[in-house]
Amino acid sequence: MPARRDLHSVCVIGSGPIVIGQACEFDYAGCQALKVLREDGYRTIVVNSNPATIMTDPGFADRTYIEPLDLEGVADVLRRERPDALLPTLGGQTALNLTVELYEAGLLAELGVELIGASVDVIRRAEDRQLFRDAVQSCGLRVPASRIVTSLDHVEGLPVPAVVRPAFTLGGHGGGFADDPEGLRRQVERGLAESPIAQVLVEESVRGWDEFELEVIRDRLDNVVVVCSIENLDPMGVHTGDSVTVAPQMTLSDEAYQELRDAAAAVIRAVGVETGGSNIQFARSRETGEIRVIEMNPRVSRSSALASKATGYPIAKVAAKLAVGYTLDEIPNDLTKTTPASFEPTLDYVVVKFPRFAFEKFPGADLALGTQMKSVGEAMGIGRTFTEAFLKAFGSRELDPGSPTPWATIDDVPEGIHPWFLEQLAGAQRELRSGDIWRAKRAGWGDDSIGAAWGTSGEEVRRARRAKGIRPSYRRVDSCGGEVEAASNYFYSTWGEEDEVPPAGDRERVVILGSGPNRIGQGIEFDYCCVHAAQTFRALGFEAVMINCNPETVSTDYDTSDRLYFEPLSPEEVLAVLDREQPAGVVTQFGGQTPLRLARFIESAGYRIMGTPHAAIDLAEDRERFGALARELGIRCPPWATVEGAEEALEAAREIGYPVLVRPSYVLGGRAMRVCDDDDQLRSAMAAVTGPVLLDRFVENAIEIDVDALCDGEEVYIGAVMQHVEEAGIHSGDSACVLPAQSLTLANALEVEHVVKRLGPALGVVGLLNVQLAIADQTVYVLEANPRASRTVPFASKAIGINLVEAACRVAAGAKLADLGLEPPRPAEISVKAAVLPFARFPGADPVLGPEMRSTGEVMASAADLPTAYAKAERAAGRPLPTAGTAFLSVKDADKAAVAPVAAALAGLGFDIVATAGTASTLRGAGLDVEEIAKVADAVAGERTVVDLIRQRRCDLVINTPQGSGARADGYLIREAALVARVPCITTISGAAAAVHAIANARAETALSLQERIHRGATQGSSASPLLGVSDNA
Amino acid sequence: MSEPRGYLALEDGTVFRGRSVGADAVVFGEAVFTTGMTGYQETVTDPSYAEQLVCFTAPMVGNYGVAETRMESDAPHAKAVVMRRLGGEEWAAWLHGRGIVALDEIDTRALTLRVRSEGAMRAVAVADERSTPVETALEHVREQPSMEGAALVAQVSTPEAYVAHPEGRVRVAIVDYGAKRSIVRRLAAAGAAVSVFPHVCDPDELAACDGVLLSNGPGDPEPLVEETAVVRAVLGRVPVLGICLGHQLLGLAAGHETYKLPFGHRGANHPVLDRRTGRVLVTSQNHGFAVRPTEAAEATHVSLYDGTVEGFDFPELRARSVQFHPEAGPGPHDAWPILESWVAELGDAG
Ligand SMILES: Nc1ncnc2c1ncn2[C@@H]1O[C@H](COP(=O)(O)OP(=O)(O)O)[C@@H](O)[C@H]1O
Ligand SMILES: Nc1ncnc2c1ncn2[C@@H]1O[C@H](COP(=O)(O)OP(=O)(O)O)[C@@H](O)[C@H]1O
Ligand SMILES: [Mg+2]
Ligand SMILES: [Mg+2]
């Protein structure tokens, strides 16, 4: 049955900002779906608030809406576009939840929009505990039994072992496992106390059972195909997103595997998914073979992205085609071309996924893994054996030295792992100890690991093995175990095998290095850049070759480049690919910090870096040299010194003057950065770091500016000047930012431009340049220069309607800026980027902003004026600003002066003002009506505290700026309560001012597509100064 | 201790070296590959693999040991097992104990690609290169009979008829060309009493049962003239269901032609279209010969992989067949209903 011709337009909902549990896998899914829907002639409309996605690029859909993913935002788009159908299965849980909301609000019926891919009934049957249990039981299978408990009286007689999950606590806080009735009682007691509504779910525990996932696809003729089986190494009890996983499953016999396969098919049928993919999770007892169905996601998922990359079977693409009426036998397999999508993939290699954690960013947070996901990214390794794949993935995590993480070293094996895996790892260790390079390589050990084990360096091992002719060979991922001839362009390396078809063809090649696993500070933004780089180099007539190891991304879609090497981004693997490809150039400026670490190896192996050379990176990163350059150019930096050890630091600080900022170099995302006000703080900050660090004078009360520019070695083009909402000191990745900058004086704006224009050529940048500056008391300081693509490039490109990555690639390939004919950017509107923070996952870590980046993702909103854009961005970030109610304020002394106007504005808007003693007296002093409330620490028994107020949902806005360490505990309790109650909690006074301004002045505005915005920008231009996109009315 | 190094050599002279982990022997046969990712023991004990050297494309083989319940017959039939990475010692010991040559650390993908592009070939597996150099082995390979024209069922069929499952609502006779135990198990589970007959037997005895199942088996169907005659003799007298070789014999009996596939279908992932319903089954497959493609209406099932005939239905003869393995073992259970509904129909008719 071919595609449905009664449908003409299809709307796809994205998954919004990157959060833990929902990352760029949904961009990958969305892109694939949009591609095939357009090929089939459908008009496509996409809604997503995340500007760093490829799917929101203007060329990917007919209409692209960067709008908040809430009922109002999506309804607005549907009303304007009136699509025939809505495909809700590509945008994760966000899209499914929104779809149910749209349905319940009667909007789908009102607008005549048909749901394709999953009906509301299906979504409910998969999501609702009771309905799901019924569906599972109807096919003779079991879910873990569970019961909602609201009082200790109900614990008697509940079966153990059990898992207790409190309702509405942060990251499942207060939950846990109980093995006996007494333990259960204690656990329930604790859970009831922790849960703000005193409710827990007590569920039969199957902790320690093996956990499996099956990726299943069904078409409308009821044909069912299992795309991939995934086995979790960490058994039940550790979230699959946090587990090390392997595909295909390794430990089940055929009869055991077929039992799961049958169960998966039965569940997808019972839940009633008509077309598309589902992820079904199972627990299986190693001893008895008993099975429990844990959950089912009736949509594409993180696991389906992994399965797609693991097998070469593009699940999202196929799901989109099934949704518009095709059947599995009608859809060709991309890799073989000759077989259909009903051909189940078979693997002649093993794939291992390792989660990437970011615990180092959340001191105080619980490191133990449990039923709530905590990892922020993942890396995948492909090898011909389990250990080869395992060791690749293990080494691809790019751990920060010393950061706490599960399975930090090979011997640090988590509990409960199936003995088969342990045997395999022991076998690999034996091969390493054999002292034989060949055997060690065959087992999958990297040169660096071998070097470390044998007391030499990776480079030395490489030299020795190459002298013996030991080099990797490359194998193809073809989805069929070699049974069908496949011209796939998807490769991985192995050892001691034939090499499959070395690259031929006469086009020059460019190798693009990706950014590896997502982590805080280096995420989807860099993948966006890499994908555009591949597209641009292809358009320029090169063959684009991609190296990356992140299974979630668009860059590791084999459709993105001419050849994909799914390999770790370490010197060994990258150099081996370069040897094979003999590229005209290697592109290192788009993958964040990861490729920069490789630049030295690449150049010393004789390959050319296309665009900005390593020397420029070194010059920018080496503070001594950069400092000298800045002096030479007459550019001001905050006073600084490089020091090693506490004594040197204290001495330098006396010269620089407090407050100082402690920062290790060569890091991203402000890792381990601390602001210190005095000797004591400095001493403790220095104790936490090793090696040389940089001490910077911390510029107080400064406006922070981010500039993204292009340089061809001589000329500079300023693409975007963005102003941060929060002051300098809040990491640029965590603060909201506005484009064009709103409050720069003309003189400052000109100086910023001047600084960037001198820095570009002086550093030797050929491509993108990002400069961060702070402006205090009309003085412009350069905080840092990054001669590479920055996190803001996608946001800036979309806001100004100019693709900065494409321009950078052309420059890197030899064009001059003058050749590109870029117009000065004149955005017609104001765009705001807001960050999304994962604090709710890390109970125990204080949710305040600081110089260390902790956000996982971002949203964008545009409007004709700042308040409207800001309010929309906050909505998109999941923190809709209240328009009435009660505002609670408690600020540190330094902010007392600035808090009065904020409170006055709120009072003027009709808010009731509540404050703690100090703040209250300031506000009263300013003539405001304030209700005073006790801090937790000061409250006498029974007295109502601010935390109670928040918990009782009697507070609609929290403004709390952290006092020094003394009030930490109290502030923490307030902020945590706000997080749990989902009350917007603002921790800087500048953020508060922006919010209040937005509450007062935001207007209702209908959604506008990116295509229309760009068109408008091109015809109208902005009211702002054409110079920099900066207005001079400050 | 230096481990014995073995190899597999194809008749075209290509040699694949590896580690010998099974019996110390030199064995000849047809080199074939299977793409199934589970079920190595079922595969090796499937009599249809007689006279074959089986290469597993699965990366790791032997991970979960061995079990009596996974036997598809009394003993292994494949003569050699070729693996990229042995996944467990129990499996190697089992093969060793049963005289099967097992090669580990072989570049199985290179072997597979070779067989795919050049076709299944005569080959030799040598456990110890020191005792049998490649040149000698290859000379012998070229003297071996080819699979084309090979009548092999006599060597795997039962010499005497026996009762495999005494109780049931209907009585099914399996003609044993190398029948897998899973067929018996599935028939029994569907409620049939099962008797097993030798590959050449008295058609009257078969016709006295409620249904006749023509089993799977090794080799080329074309030389099986006597067996085909028996099939022809029962057609129309009793409901018949053919599986794999049984399907090919039914095809021959009904006037279709069979031919040797370049390298066969072996695995657990092939989609088969039921032309009557438009439904797709994911099937377990293991065959080197096939019935020539036809548009004839009686060809009910077709391979979505290469268009070969995957099933017949001759309603007037009360005979039908499938080329794939509805009994699974190993492989997906999607086609179990074919056996179940056949047994149910036999019951209804009786
Ligand atoms: N009954 C249980 N006993 C033990 N562990 C469980 C149980 N239910 C879930 N888990 C663990 O919690 C994880 C998350 O549960 P799941 O229901 O899949 O939620 P999510 O929607 O976050 O994926 C699972 O991957 C599993 O490891
Ligand atoms: N000297 C300084 N004074 C005030 N704030 C600073 C100073 N240096 C850095 N910051 C703040 O710290 C954040 C992170 O510093 P930055 O040098 O940009 O590190 P990263 O390389 O992680 O981006 C900046 O965004 C800024 O807000
Ligand atoms: Mg789950
Ligand atoms: Mg920065």
XYZ file of N, CA, C and O in Angstrom, chain A residues 605-662:
232
model
N 51.536 14.614 12.301
C 51.545 13.466 11.389
C 51.565 13.923 9.942
O 51.528 13.107 9.024
N 51.591 15.240 9.733
C 51.745 15.752 8.372
C 50.444 16.057 7.652
O 50.460 16.308 6.449
N 49.339 16.033 8.372
C 48.084 16.374 7.712
C 47.775 17.847 7.918
O 48.207 18.454 8.900
N 47.007 18.383 7.006
C 46.712 19.804 7.049
C 45.378 20.040 7.750
O 44.378 19.388 7.436
N 45.395 20.974 8.667
C 44.129 21.368 9.266
C 43.537 22.452 8.392
O 44.200 23.432 8.070
N 42.340 22.246 7.982
C 41.697 23.188 7.089
C 41.076 24.281 7.937
O 40.303 24.005 8.832
N 41.393 25.505 7.628
C 40.916 26.588 8.471
C 41.900 26.816 9.597
O 43.063 26.406 9.527
N 41.405 27.428 10.651
C 42.246 27.819 11.773
C 43.250 26.723 12.169
O 42.852 25.616 12.516
N 44.545 27.008 12.101
C 45.539 25.987 12.438
C 45.716 25.831 13.951
O 45.231 26.646 14.734
N 46.437 24.802 14.308
C 46.647 24.527 15.715
C 47.329 25.683 16.436
O 47.046 25.989 17.592
N 48.217 26.378 15.718
C 48.960 27.477 16.339
C 48.006 28.523 16.913
O 48.238 29.078 17.995
N 46.915 28.793 16.201
C 45.966 29.805 16.660
C 45.287 29.354 17.947
O 45.050 30.132 18.868
N 44.987 28.058 17.993
C 44.321 27.503 19.181
C 45.261 27.635 20.369
O 44.878 28.082 21.450
N 46.500 27.294 20.127
C 47.486 27.340 21.184
C 47.676 28.763 21.695
O 47.737 29.013 22.891
N 47.717 29.676 20.754
C 47.895 31.078 21.102
C 46.719 31.565 21.957
O 46.899 32.301 22.923
N 45.513 31.129 21.606
C 44.335 31.588 22.349
C 44.243 30.923 23.714
O 43.771 31.512 24.682
N 44.702 29.677 23.804
C 44.513 28.925 25.048
C 45.659 29.152 26.034
O 45.471 29.012 27.236
N 46.827 29.474 25.508
C 47.973 29.689 26.384
C 47.908 31.115 26.912
O 48.137 32.084 26.192
N 47.573 31.206 28.199
C 47.269 32.525 28.731
C 48.462 33.479 28.666
O 48.295 34.668 28.422
N 49.660 32.947 28.853
C 50.837 33.810 28.791
C 50.928 34.451 27.410
O 51.088 35.667 27.275
N 50.831 33.600 26.400
C 50.980 34.107 25.038
C 49.804 34.987 24.652
O 49.968 36.013 23.997
N 48.615 34.576 25.101
C 47.448 35.372 24.770
C 47.542 36.741 25.450
O 47.223 37.774 24.859
N 48.019 36.720 26.694
C 48.168 37.965 27.441
C 49.118 38.924 26.719
O 48.853 40.114 26.578
N 50.217 38.356 26.218
C 51.207 39.178 25.515
C 50.583 39.768 24.253
O 50.766 40.945 23.939
N 49.823 38.909 23.544
C 49.178 39.359 22.312
C 48.192 40.488 22.604
O 48.164 41.511 21.908
N 47.397 40.285 23.651
C 46.396 41.293 24.007
C 47.091 42.625 24.317
O 46.657 43.683 23.862
N 48.184 42.546 25.064
C 48.914 43.777 25.400
C 49.376 44.480 24.126
O 49.217 45.676 23.954
N 49.925 43.674 23.225
C 50.433 44.189 21.968
C 49.334 44.896 21.180
O 49.555 45.928 20.560
N 48.143 44.288 21.211
C 47.038 44.848 20.442
C 46.313 45.946 21.204
O 45.381 46.542 20.702
N 46.733 46.178 22.423
C 46.059 47.184 23.231
C 44.677 46.735 23.676
O 43.759 47.541 23.809
N 44.516 45.441 23.879
C 43.228 44.907 24.318
C 43.317 44.601 25.807
O 44.290 44.012 26.264
N 42.264 44.995 26.532
C 42.312 44.841 27.975
C 41.756 43.475 28.397
O 40.681 43.074 27.951
N 42.501 42.794 29.244
C 41.988 41.574 29.885
C 41.931 41.867 31.385
O 42.667 42.716 31.869
N 41.097 41.156 32.139
C 41.145 41.335 33.594
C 42.548 40.951 34.063
O 43.153 40.046 33.478
N 43.089 41.621 35.083
C 44.417 41.243 35.576
C 44.442 39.752 35.910
O 43.463 39.223 36.418
N 45.578 39.125 35.621
C 45.601 37.669 35.770
C 47.004 37.188 36.102
O 47.972 37.936 36.005
N 47.099 35.945 36.469
C 48.391 35.300 36.671
C 48.197 33.805 36.524
O 47.117 33.290 36.810
N 49.246 33.120 36.056
C 49.165 31.654 36.095
C 49.968 31.191 37.296
O 51.065 31.658 37.539
N 49.388 30.282 38.021
C 50.011 29.841 39.266
C 49.894 28.336 39.389
O 49.067 27.703 38.751
N 50.740 27.786 40.238
C 50.618 26.371 40.558
C 50.739 26.248 42.077
O 51.684 26.755 42.671
N 49.766 25.636 42.698
C 49.804 25.460 44.148
C 49.227 26.657 44.883
O 49.146 27.771 44.355
N 48.823 26.394 46.122
C 48.100 27.385 46.902
C 48.967 28.601 47.225
O 48.507 29.749 47.162
N 50.265 28.358 47.544
C 51.104 29.479 47.958
C 51.245 30.522 46.859
O 51.039 31.720 47.066
N 51.570 30.015 45.660
C 51.684 30.921 44.522
C 50.388 31.665 44.287
O 50.381 32.852 43.958
N 49.297 30.927 44.463
C 47.987 31.519 44.208
C 47.721 32.666 45.163
O 47.281 33.752 44.759
N 48.009 32.459 46.433
C 47.722 33.489 47.433
C 48.545 34.751 47.154
O 48.054 35.869 47.238
N 49.778 34.517 46.784
C 50.655 35.635 46.494
C 50.132 36.432 45.295
O 50.034 37.661 45.320
N 49.773 35.684 44.240
C 49.284 36.348 43.033
C 47.987 37.097 43.320
O 47.781 38.211 42.820
N 47.132 36.482 44.143
C 45.840 37.099 44.423
C 46.021 38.449 45.114
O 45.243 39.372 44.897
N 47.034 38.526 45.953
C 47.271 39.808 46.638
C 47.555 40.919 45.619
O 47.129 42.046 45.761
N 48.275 40.534 44.562
C 48.601 41.515 43.533
C 47.385 41.863 42.667
O 47.133 43.022 42.376
N 46.658 40.794 42.283
C 45.516 40.987 41.382
C 44.378 41.685 42.108
O 43.718 42.563 41.567
N 44.187 41.297 43.333
C 43.090 41.843 44.131
C 41.863 40.962 44.078
O 41.504 40.461 43.025
N 41.223 40.735 45.233
C 40.000 39.925 45.296
C 38.823 40.723 44.783
O 38.883 41.945 44.818
N 37.770 40.082 44.352
C 37.618 38.637 44.163
C 38.400 38.119 42.951
O 38.580 38.853 41.995
N 38.830 36.862 43.060
C 39.519 36.260 41.915
C 38.752 35.029 41.447
O 37.994 34.411 42.190
N 39.017 34.724 40.186
C 38.388 33.551 39.579
C 39.483 32.521 39.339
O 40.506 32.825 38.735
N 39.272 31.321 39.822
C 40.248 30.240 39.631
C 39.779 29.392 38.460
O 38.644 28.936 38.435
